[in-house]
JSON list of C-alpha atoms in Angstrom, two decimals:
[
{"chain": "A", "resi": 1402, "resn": "UNK", "atom": "CA", "xyz": [49.81, -82.65, -255.80]},
{"chain": "A", "resi": 1403, "resn": "UNK", "atom": "CA", "xyz": [46.51, -83.75, -254.28]},
{"chain": "A", "resi": 1404, "resn": "UNK", "atom": "CA", "xyz": [43.85, -81.33, -253.08]},
{"chain": "A", "resi": 1405, "resn": "UNK", "atom": "CA", "xyz": [41.62, -81.67, -250.03]},
{"chain": "A", "resi": 1406, "resn": "UNK", "atom": "CA", "xyz": [38.39, -79.74, -249.62]},
{"chain": "A", "resi": 1407, "resn": "UNK", "atom": "CA", "xyz": [37.53, -79.13, -245.96]},
{"chain": "A", "resi": 1408, "resn": "UNK", "atom": "CA", "xyz": [34.08, -77.99, -244.92]},
{"chain": "A", "resi": 1409, "resn": "UNK", "atom": "CA", "xyz": [34.49, -76.65, -241.40]},
{"chain": "A", "resi": 1410, "resn": "UNK", "atom": "CA", "xyz": [34.62, -73.41, -239.44]},
{"chain": "A", "resi": 1411, "resn": "UNK", "atom": "CA", "xyz": [37.05, -70.95, -240.97]},
{"chain": "A", "resi": 1412, "resn": "UNK", "atom": "CA", "xyz": [38.72, -70.47, -237.58]},
{"chain": "A", "resi": 1413, "resn": "UNK", "atom": "CA", "xyz": [40.42, -73.86, -237.98]},
{"chain": "A", "resi": 1414, "resn": "UNK", "atom": "CA", "xyz": [41.65, -73.26, -241.52]},
{"chain": "A", "resi": 1415, "resn": "UNK", "atom": "CA", "xyz": [45.05, -71.81, -240.63]},
{"chain": "A", "resi": 1416, "resn": "UNK", "atom": "CA", "xyz": [46.16, -74.90, -238.68]},
{"chain": "A", "resi": 1417, "resn": "UNK", "atom": "CA", "xyz": [44.76, -77.29, -241.27]},
{"chain": "A", "resi": 1418, "resn": "UNK", "atom": "CA", "xyz": [46.21, -75.35, -244.20]},
{"chain": "A", "resi": 1419, "resn": "UNK", "atom": "CA", "xyz": [49.70, -75.15, -242.69]},
{"chain": "A", "resi": 1420, "resn": "UNK", "atom": "CA", "xyz": [49.67, -78.83, -241.66]},
{"chain": "A", "resi": 1421, "resn": "UNK", "atom": "CA", "xyz": [48.53, -80.03, -245.06]},
{"chain": "A", "resi": 1422, "resn": "UNK", "atom": "CA", "xyz": [51.03, -77.80, -246.87]},
{"chain": "A", "resi": 1423, "resn": "UNK", "atom": "CA", "xyz": [53.84, -79.41, -244.85]},
{"chain": "A", "resi": 1424, "resn": "UNK", "atom": "CA", "xyz": [53.05, -82.76, -246.43]},
{"chain": "A", "resi": 1425, "resn": "UNK", "atom": "CA", "xyz": [52.47, -81.41, -249.94]},
{"chain": "A", "resi": 1426, "resn": "UNK", "atom": "CA", "xyz": [48.67, -81.36, -250.06]},
{"chain": "A", "resi": 1427, "resn": "UNK", "atom": "CA", "xyz": [46.84, -78.26, -251.23]},
{"chain": "A", "resi": 1428, "resn": "UNK", "atom": "CA", "xyz": [43.91, -76.99, -249.16]},
{"chain": "A", "resi": 1429, "resn": "UNK", "atom": "CA", "xyz": [40.46, -75.77, -250.17]},
{"chain": "A", "resi": 1430, "resn": "UNK", "atom": "CA", "xyz": [38.06, -74.54, -247.49]},
{"chain": "A", "resi": 1431, "resn": "UNK", "atom": "CA", "xyz": [34.36, -73.79, -247.41]},
{"chain": "A", "resi": 1432, "resn": "UNK", "atom": "CA", "xyz": [32.37, -72.15, -244.63]},
{"chain": "A", "resi": 1433, "resn": "UNK", "atom": "CA", "xyz": [29.22, -70.20, -245.47]},
{"chain": "A", "resi": 1434, "resn": "UNK", "atom": "CA", "xyz": [25.96, -69.80, -243.60]},
{"chain": "A", "resi": 1435, "resn": "UNK", "atom": "CA", "xyz": [23.90, -70.00, -246.81]},
{"chain": "A", "resi": 1436, "resn": "UNK", "atom": "CA", "xyz": [25.67, -72.40, -249.16]},
{"chain": "A", "resi": 1437, "resn": "UNK", "atom": "CA", "xyz": [25.31, -72.34, -252.92]},
{"chain": "A", "resi": 1438, "resn": "UNK", "atom": "CA", "xyz": [25.02, -75.79, -254.50]},
{"chain": "A", "resi": 1439, "resn": "UNK", "atom": "CA", "xyz": [26.84, -74.74, -257.67]},
{"chain": "A", "resi": 1440, "resn": "UNK", "atom": "CA", "xyz": [29.79, -73.31, -255.73]},
{"chain": "A", "resi": 1441, "resn": "UNK", "atom": "CA", "xyz": [30.13, -76.48, -253.67]},
{"chain": "A", "resi": 1442, "resn": "UNK", "atom": "CA", "xyz": [29.94, -78.64, -256.81]},
{"chain": "A", "resi": 1443, "resn": "UNK", "atom": "CA", "xyz": [32.78, -76.61, -258.35]},
{"chain": "A", "resi": 1444, "resn": "UNK", "atom": "CA", "xyz": [34.95, -77.03, -255.24]},
{"chain": "A", "resi": 1445, "resn": "UNK", "atom": "CA", "xyz": [34.25, -80.79, -255.10]},
{"chain": "A", "resi": 1446, "resn": "UNK", "atom": "CA", "xyz": [35.24, -81.06, -258.78]},
{"chain": "A", "resi": 1447, "resn": "UNK", "atom": "CA", "xyz": [38.63, -79.43, -257.95]},
{"chain": "A", "resi": 1448, "resn": "UNK", "atom": "CA", "xyz": [39.24, -81.66, -254.90]},
{"chain": "A", "resi": 1449, "resn": "UNK", "atom": "CA", "xyz": [40.63, -85.19, -254.73]},
{"chain": "A", "resi": 1450, "resn": "UNK", "atom": "CA", "xyz": [39.32, -85.81, -251.21]},
{"chain": "A", "resi": 1451, "resn": "UNK", "atom": "CA", "xyz": [36.55, -84.06, -249.24]},
{"chain": "A", "resi": 1452, "resn": "UNK", "atom": "CA", "xyz": [36.42, -83.76, -245.45]},
{"chain": "A", "resi": 1453, "resn": "UNK", "atom": "CA", "xyz": [33.21, -82.51, -243.82]},
{"chain": "A", "resi": 1454, "resn": "UNK", "atom": "CA", "xyz": [32.66, -81.47, -240.24]},
{"chain": "A", "resi": 1455, "resn": "UNK", "atom": "CA", "xyz": [28.99, -81.72, -239.40]},
{"chain": "A", "resi": 1456, "resn": "UNK", "atom": "CA", "xyz": [29.18, -79.58, -236.28]},
{"chain": "A", "resi": 1457, "resn": "UNK", "atom": "CA", "xyz": [28.76, -75.79, -236.59]},
{"chain": "A", "resi": 1458, "resn": "UNK", "atom": "CA", "xyz": [28.63, -75.98, -240.39]},
{"chain": "A", "resi": 1459, "resn": "UNK", "atom": "CA", "xyz": [25.48, -75.37, -242.41]},
{"chain": "A", "resi": 1460, "resn": "UNK", "atom": "CA", "xyz": [23.74, -78.72, -242.89]},
{"chain": "A", "resi": 1461, "resn": "UNK", "atom": "CA", "xyz": [22.93, -77.85, -246.49]},
{"chain": "A", "resi": 1462, "resn": "UNK", "atom": "CA", "xyz": [26.61, -77.47, -247.33]},
{"chain": "A", "resi": 1463, "resn": "UNK", "atom": "CA", "xyz": [27.34, -80.95, -245.95]},
{"chain": "A", "resi": 1464, "resn": "UNK", "atom": "CA", "xyz": [24.38, -82.40, -247.86]},
{"chain": "A", "resi": 1465, "resn": "UNK", "atom": "CA", "xyz": [25.35, -80.61, -251.10]},
{"chain": "A", "resi": 1466, "resn": "UNK", "atom": "CA", "xyz": [28.98, -81.74, -250.79]},
{"chain": "A", "resi": 1467, "resn": "UNK", "atom": "CA", "xyz": [27.97, -85.32, -250.05]},
{"chain": "A", "resi": 1468, "resn": "UNK", "atom": "CA", "xyz": [25.69, -85.41, -253.10]},
{"chain": "A", "resi": 1469, "resn": "UNK", "atom": "CA", "xyz": [28.40, -83.86, -255.30]},
{"chain": "A", "resi": 1470, "resn": "UNK", "atom": "CA", "xyz": [30.98, -86.39, -254.05]},
{"chain": "A", "resi": 1471, "resn": "UNK", "atom": "CA", "xyz": [28.67, -89.28, -254.87]},
{"chain": "A", "resi": 1472, "resn": "UNK", "atom": "CA", "xyz": [27.94, -87.84, -258.32]},
{"chain": "A", "resi": 1473, "resn": "UNK", "atom": "CA", "xyz": [31.65, -87.36, -259.19]},
{"chain": "A", "resi": 1474, "resn": "UNK", "atom": "CA", "xyz": [32.93, -90.47, -257.34]},
{"chain": "A", "resi": 1475, "resn": "UNK", "atom": "CA", "xyz": [35.12, -88.27, -255.12]},
{"chain": "A", "resi": 1476, "resn": "UNK", "atom": "CA", "xyz": [36.02, -89.93, -251.80]},
{"chain": "A", "resi": 1477, "resn": "UNK", "atom": "CA", "xyz": [34.74, -88.11, -248.71]},
{"chain": "A", "resi": 1478, "resn": "UNK", "atom": "CA", "xyz": [34.79, -88.40, -244.93]},
{"chain": "A", "resi": 1479, "resn": "UNK", "atom": "CA", "xyz": [32.38, -86.90, -242.38]},
{"chain": "A", "resi": 1480, "resn": "UNK", "atom": "CA", "xyz": [33.26, -86.43, -238.72]},
{"chain": "A", "resi": 1481, "resn": "UNK", "atom": "CA", "xyz": [32.50, -84.33, -235.66]},
{"chain": "A", "resi": 1482, "resn": "UNK", "atom": "CA", "xyz": [35.98, -83.29, -234.67]},
{"chain": "A", "resi": 1483, "resn": "UNK", "atom": "CA", "xyz": [39.30, -83.71, -236.41]},
{"chain": "A", "resi": 1484, "resn": "UNK", "atom": "CA", "xyz": [42.82, -82.40, -236.76]},
{"chain": "A", "resi": 1485, "resn": "UNK", "atom": "CA", "xyz": [45.56, -82.54, -239.35]},
{"chain": "A", "resi": 1486, "resn": "UNK", "atom": "CA", "xyz": [46.77, -85.99, -238.26]},
{"chain": "A", "resi": 1487, "resn": "UNK", "atom": "CA", "xyz": [43.27, -87.45, -238.57]},
{"chain": "A", "resi": 1488, "resn": "UNK", "atom": "CA", "xyz": [42.79, -85.96, -242.03]},
{"chain": "A", "resi": 1489, "resn": "UNK", "atom": "CA", "xyz": [46.15, -87.34, -243.17]},
{"chain": "A", "resi": 1490, "resn": "UNK", "atom": "CA", "xyz": [45.31, -90.79, -241.76]},
{"chain": "A", "resi": 1491, "resn": "UNK", "atom": "CA", "xyz": [42.01, -90.91, -243.68]},
{"chain": "A", "resi": 1492, "resn": "UNK", "atom": "CA", "xyz": [43.74, -89.55, -246.78]},
{"chain": "A", "resi": 1493, "resn": "UNK", "atom": "CA", "xyz": [46.34, -92.35, -246.55]},
{"chain": "A", "resi": 1494, "resn": "UNK", "atom": "CA", "xyz": [43.58, -94.95, -246.20]},
{"chain": "A", "resi": 1495, "resn": "UNK", "atom": "CA", "xyz": [41.87, -93.57, -249.30]},
{"chain": "A", "resi": 1496, "resn": "UNK", "atom": "CA", "xyz": [45.06, -93.11, -251.33]},
{"chain": "A", "resi": 1497, "resn": "UNK", "atom": "CA", "xyz": [47.54, -95.77, -250.09]},
{"chain": "A", "resi": 1498, "resn": "UNK", "atom": "CA", "xyz": [49.90, -95.10, -253.01]},
{"chain": "A", "resi": 1499, "resn": "UNK", "atom": "CA", "xyz": [50.46, -91.54, -251.76]},
{"chain": "A", "resi": 1500, "resn": "UNK", "atom": "CA", "xyz": [51.55, -92.51, -248.21]},
{"chain": "A", "resi": 1501, "resn": "UNK", "atom": "CA", "xyz": [51.79, -89.00, -246.79]},
{"chain": "A", "resi": 1502, "resn": "UNK", "atom": "CA", "xyz": [53.12, -88.58, -243.25]},
{"chain": "A", "resi": 1503, "resn": "UNK", "atom": "CA", "xyz": [53.23, -85.52, -241.06]},
{"chain": "A", "resi": 1504, "resn": "UNK", "atom": "CA", "xyz": [56.73, -84.71, -239.85]},
{"chain": "A", "resi": 1505, "resn": "UNK", "atom": "CA", "xyz": [56.87, -84.97, -236.09]},
{"chain": "A", "resi": 1506, "resn": "UNK", "atom": "CA", "xyz": [58.26, -82.09, -234.13]},
{"chain": "A", "resi": 1507, "resn": "UNK", "atom": "CA", "xyz": [61.14, -82.67, -231.76]},
{"chain": "A", "resi": 1508, "resn": "UNK", "atom": "CA", "xyz": [59.99, -84.75, -228.86]},
{"chain": "A", "resi": 1509, "resn": "UNK", "atom": "CA", "xyz": [58.46, -82.53, -226.26]},
{"chain": "A", "resi": 1510, "resn": "UNK", "atom": "CA", "xyz": [57.54, -83.64, -222.81]},
{"chain": "A", "resi": 1511, "resn": "UNK", "atom": "CA", "xyz": [54.05, -82.29, -222.25]},
{"chain": "A", "resi": 1512, "resn": "UNK", "atom": "CA", "xyz": [53.77, -82.83, -218.52]},
{"chain": "A", "resi": 1513, "resn": "UNK", "atom": "CA", "xyz": [57.17, -81.81, -217.31]},
{"chain": "A", "resi": 1514, "resn": "UNK", "atom": "CA", "xyz": [57.21, -80.06, -213.99]},
{"chain": "A", "resi": 1515, "resn": "UNK", "atom": "CA", "xyz": [59.76, -77.36, -213.34]},
{"chain": "A", "resi": 1516, "resn": "UNK", "atom": "CA", "xyz": [62.32, -78.39, -210.73]},
{"chain": "A", "resi": 1517, "resn": "UNK", "atom": "CA", "xyz": [61.55, -77.26, -207.23]},
{"chain": "A", "resi": 1518, "resn": "UNK", "atom": "CA", "xyz": [63.65, -74.48, -205.90]},
{"chain": "A", "resi": 1519, "resn": "UNK", "atom": "CA", "xyz": [65.08, -75.18, -202.51]},
{"chain": "A", "resi": 1520, "resn": "UNK", "atom": "CA", "xyz": [65.53, -72.35, -200.10]},
{"chain": "A", "resi": 1521, "resn": "UNK", "atom": "CA", "xyz": [68.83, -72.58, -198.30]},
{"chain": "A", "resi": 1522, "resn": "UNK", "atom": "CA", "xyz": [68.94, -70.89, -194.94]},
{"chain": "A", "resi": 1523, "resn": "UNK", "atom": "CA", "xyz": [72.08, -68.96, -194.16]},
{"chain": "A", "resi": 1524, "resn": "UNK", "atom": "CA", "xyz": [72.20, -69.68, -190.47]},
{"chain": "A", "resi": 1525, "resn": "UNK", "atom": "CA", "xyz": [71.43, -72.64, -188.29]},
{"chain": "A", "resi": 1526, "resn": "UNK", "atom": "CA", "xyz": [68.78, -70.59, -186.52]},
{"chain": "A", "resi": 1527, "resn": "UNK", "atom": "CA", "xyz": [66.88, -70.17, -189.78]},
{"chain": "A", "resi": 1528, "resn": "UNK", "atom": "CA", "xyz": [67.22, -73.89, -190.46]},
{"chain": "A", "resi": 1529, "resn": "UNK", "atom": "CA", "xyz": [65.87, -74.74, -187.02]},
{"chain": "A", "resi": 1530, "resn": "UNK", "atom": "CA", "xyz": [62.89, -72.41, -187.47]},
{"chain": "A", "resi": 1531, "resn": "UNK", "atom": "CA", "xyz": [62.13, -73.88, -190.89]},
{"chain": "A", "resi": 1532, "resn": "UNK", "atom": "CA", "xyz": [62.23, -77.42, -189.49]},
{"chain": "A", "resi": 1533, "resn": "UNK", "atom": "CA", "xyz": [59.98, -76.43, -186.60]},
{"chain": "A", "resi": 1534, "resn": "UNK", "atom": "CA", "xyz": [57.44, -74.86, -188.95]},
{"chain": "A", "resi": 1535, "resn": "UNK", "atom": "CA", "xyz": [57.36, -77.87, -191.29]},
{"chain": "A", "resi": 1536, "resn": "UNK", "atom": "CA", "xyz": [57.08, -80.22, -188.32]},
{"chain": "A", "resi": 1537, "resn": "UNK", "atom": "CA", "xyz": [54.19, -78.29, -186.82]},
{"chain": "A", "resi": 1538, "resn": "UNK", "atom": "CA", "xyz": [52.39, -78.14, -190.17]},
{"chain": "A", "resi": 1539, "resn": "UNK", "atom": "CA", "xyz": [52.75, -81.86, -190.76]},
{"chain": "A", "resi": 1540, "resn": "UNK", "atom": "CA", "xyz": [51.36, -82.88, -187.36]},
{"chain": "A", "resi": 1541, "resn": "UNK", "atom": "CA", "xyz": [47.65, -83.34, -186.88]},
{"chain": "A", "resi": 1542, "resn": "UNK", "atom": "CA", "xyz": [46.18, -81.18, -184.18]},
{"chain": "A", "resi": 1543, "resn": "UNK", "atom": "CA", "xyz": [44.34, -83.07, -181.46]},
{"chain": "A", "resi": 1544, "resn": "UNK", "atom": "CA", "xyz": [41.50, -81.56, -179.53]},
{"chain": "A", "resi": 1545, "resn": "UNK", "atom": "CA", "xyz": [42.70, -82.54, -176.09]},
{"chain": "A", "resi": 1546, "resn": "UNK", "atom": "CA", "xyz": [40.34, -80.33, -174.03]},
{"chain": "A", "resi": 1547, "resn": "UNK", "atom": "CA", "xyz": [37.29, -81.82, -175.74]},
{"chain": "A", "resi": 1548, "resn": "UNK", "atom": "CA", "xyz": [38.67, -85.32, -175.32]},
{"chain": "A", "resi": 1549, "resn": "UNK", "atom": "CA", "xyz": [39.22, -84.74, -171.60]},
{"chain": "A", "resi": 1550, "resn": "UNK", "atom": "CA", "xyz": [35.68, -83.46, -171.08]},
{"chain": "A", "resi": 1551, "resn": "UNK", "atom": "CA", "xyz": [34.11, -86.34, -172.97]},
{"chain": "A", "resi": 1552, "resn": "UNK", "atom": "CA", "xyz": [36.14, -88.87, -170.98]},
{"chain": "A", "resi": 1553, "resn": "UNK", "atom": "CA", "xyz": [34.16, -88.10, -167.82]},
{"chain": "A", "resi": 1554, "resn": "UNK", "atom": "CA", "xyz": [30.73, -88.57, -169.43]},
{"chain": "A", "resi": 1555, "resn": "UNK", "atom": "CA", "xyz": [29.36, -92.09, -169.10]},
{"chain": "A", "resi": 1556, "resn": "UNK", "atom": "CA", "xyz": [26.42, -93.35, -171.15]},
{"chain": "A", "resi": 1557, "resn": "UNK", "atom": "CA", "xyz": [24.44, -96.37, -170.00]},
{"chain": "A", "resi": 1558, "resn": "UNK", "atom": "CA", "xyz": [23.85, -99.14, -172.45]},
{"chain": "A", "resi": 1559, "resn": "UNK", "atom": "CA", "xyz": [20.07, -98.87, -172.81]},
{"chain": "A", "resi": 1560, "resn": "UNK", "atom": "CA", "xyz": [18.23, -95.90, -171.44]},
{"chain": "A", "resi": 1561, "resn": "UNK", "atom": "CA", "xyz": [14.71, -96.50, -170.16]},
{"chain": "A", "resi": 1562, "resn": "UNK", "atom": "CA", "xyz": [12.61, -94.06, -172.09]},
{"chain": "A", "resi": 1563, "resn": "UNK", "atom": "CA", "xyz": [9.34, -95.09, -170.35]},
{"chain": "A", "resi": 1564, "resn": "UNK", "atom": "CA", "xyz": [10.64, -93.92, -167.02]},
{"chain": "A", "resi": 1565, "resn": "UNK", "atom": "CA", "xyz": [12.02, -90.73, -168.47]},
{"chain": "A", "resi": 1566, "resn": "UNK", "atom": "CA", "xyz": [8.80, -89.66, -170.18]},
{"chain": "A", "resi": 1567, "resn": "UNK", "atom": "CA", "xyz": [6.24, -91.02, -167.73]},
{"chain": "A", "resi": 1568, "resn": "UNK", "atom": "CA", "xyz": [4.21, -88.36, -166.01]},
{"chain": "A", "resi": 1569, "resn": "UNK", "atom": "CA", "xyz": [4.08, -88.49, -162.32]},
{"chain": "A", "resi": 1570, "resn": "UNK", "atom": "CA", "xyz": [0.56, -88.52, -160.95]}
]
């Protein structure tokens, strides 16, 4: 059984731990504000693969883990954001003889819309009212009074501004 050390926020550990346990990989996690180099070196020595998230994790812990991985020849991967599938993909690239795959859940349609409920009217009067309402909502309202008023106004092509603004002596 291989072991993966993950340096990320402890809030993500439950999902990562459960996902990695499904495929038979044990999980080690590290998330401390003030990391201890010796503690990180011990965890890297226990791990077969190290994954580091360099967002919201103490930069010293990433640096210490990277140095420990290079010293012990432990493969590592650094990223901003990742999930279980991404970790498993990088693990498979590093250890092709393992070939670990996450079992897919039953196919779920993510963007399925619930069927529309149709309201059936009991009487023909209700049906007629419903049709009238939908017809009136779908039509665009025209401003006929404004259109009629503007029809009577005529504008000449080029107004003579000199005549309009000339003072009479």
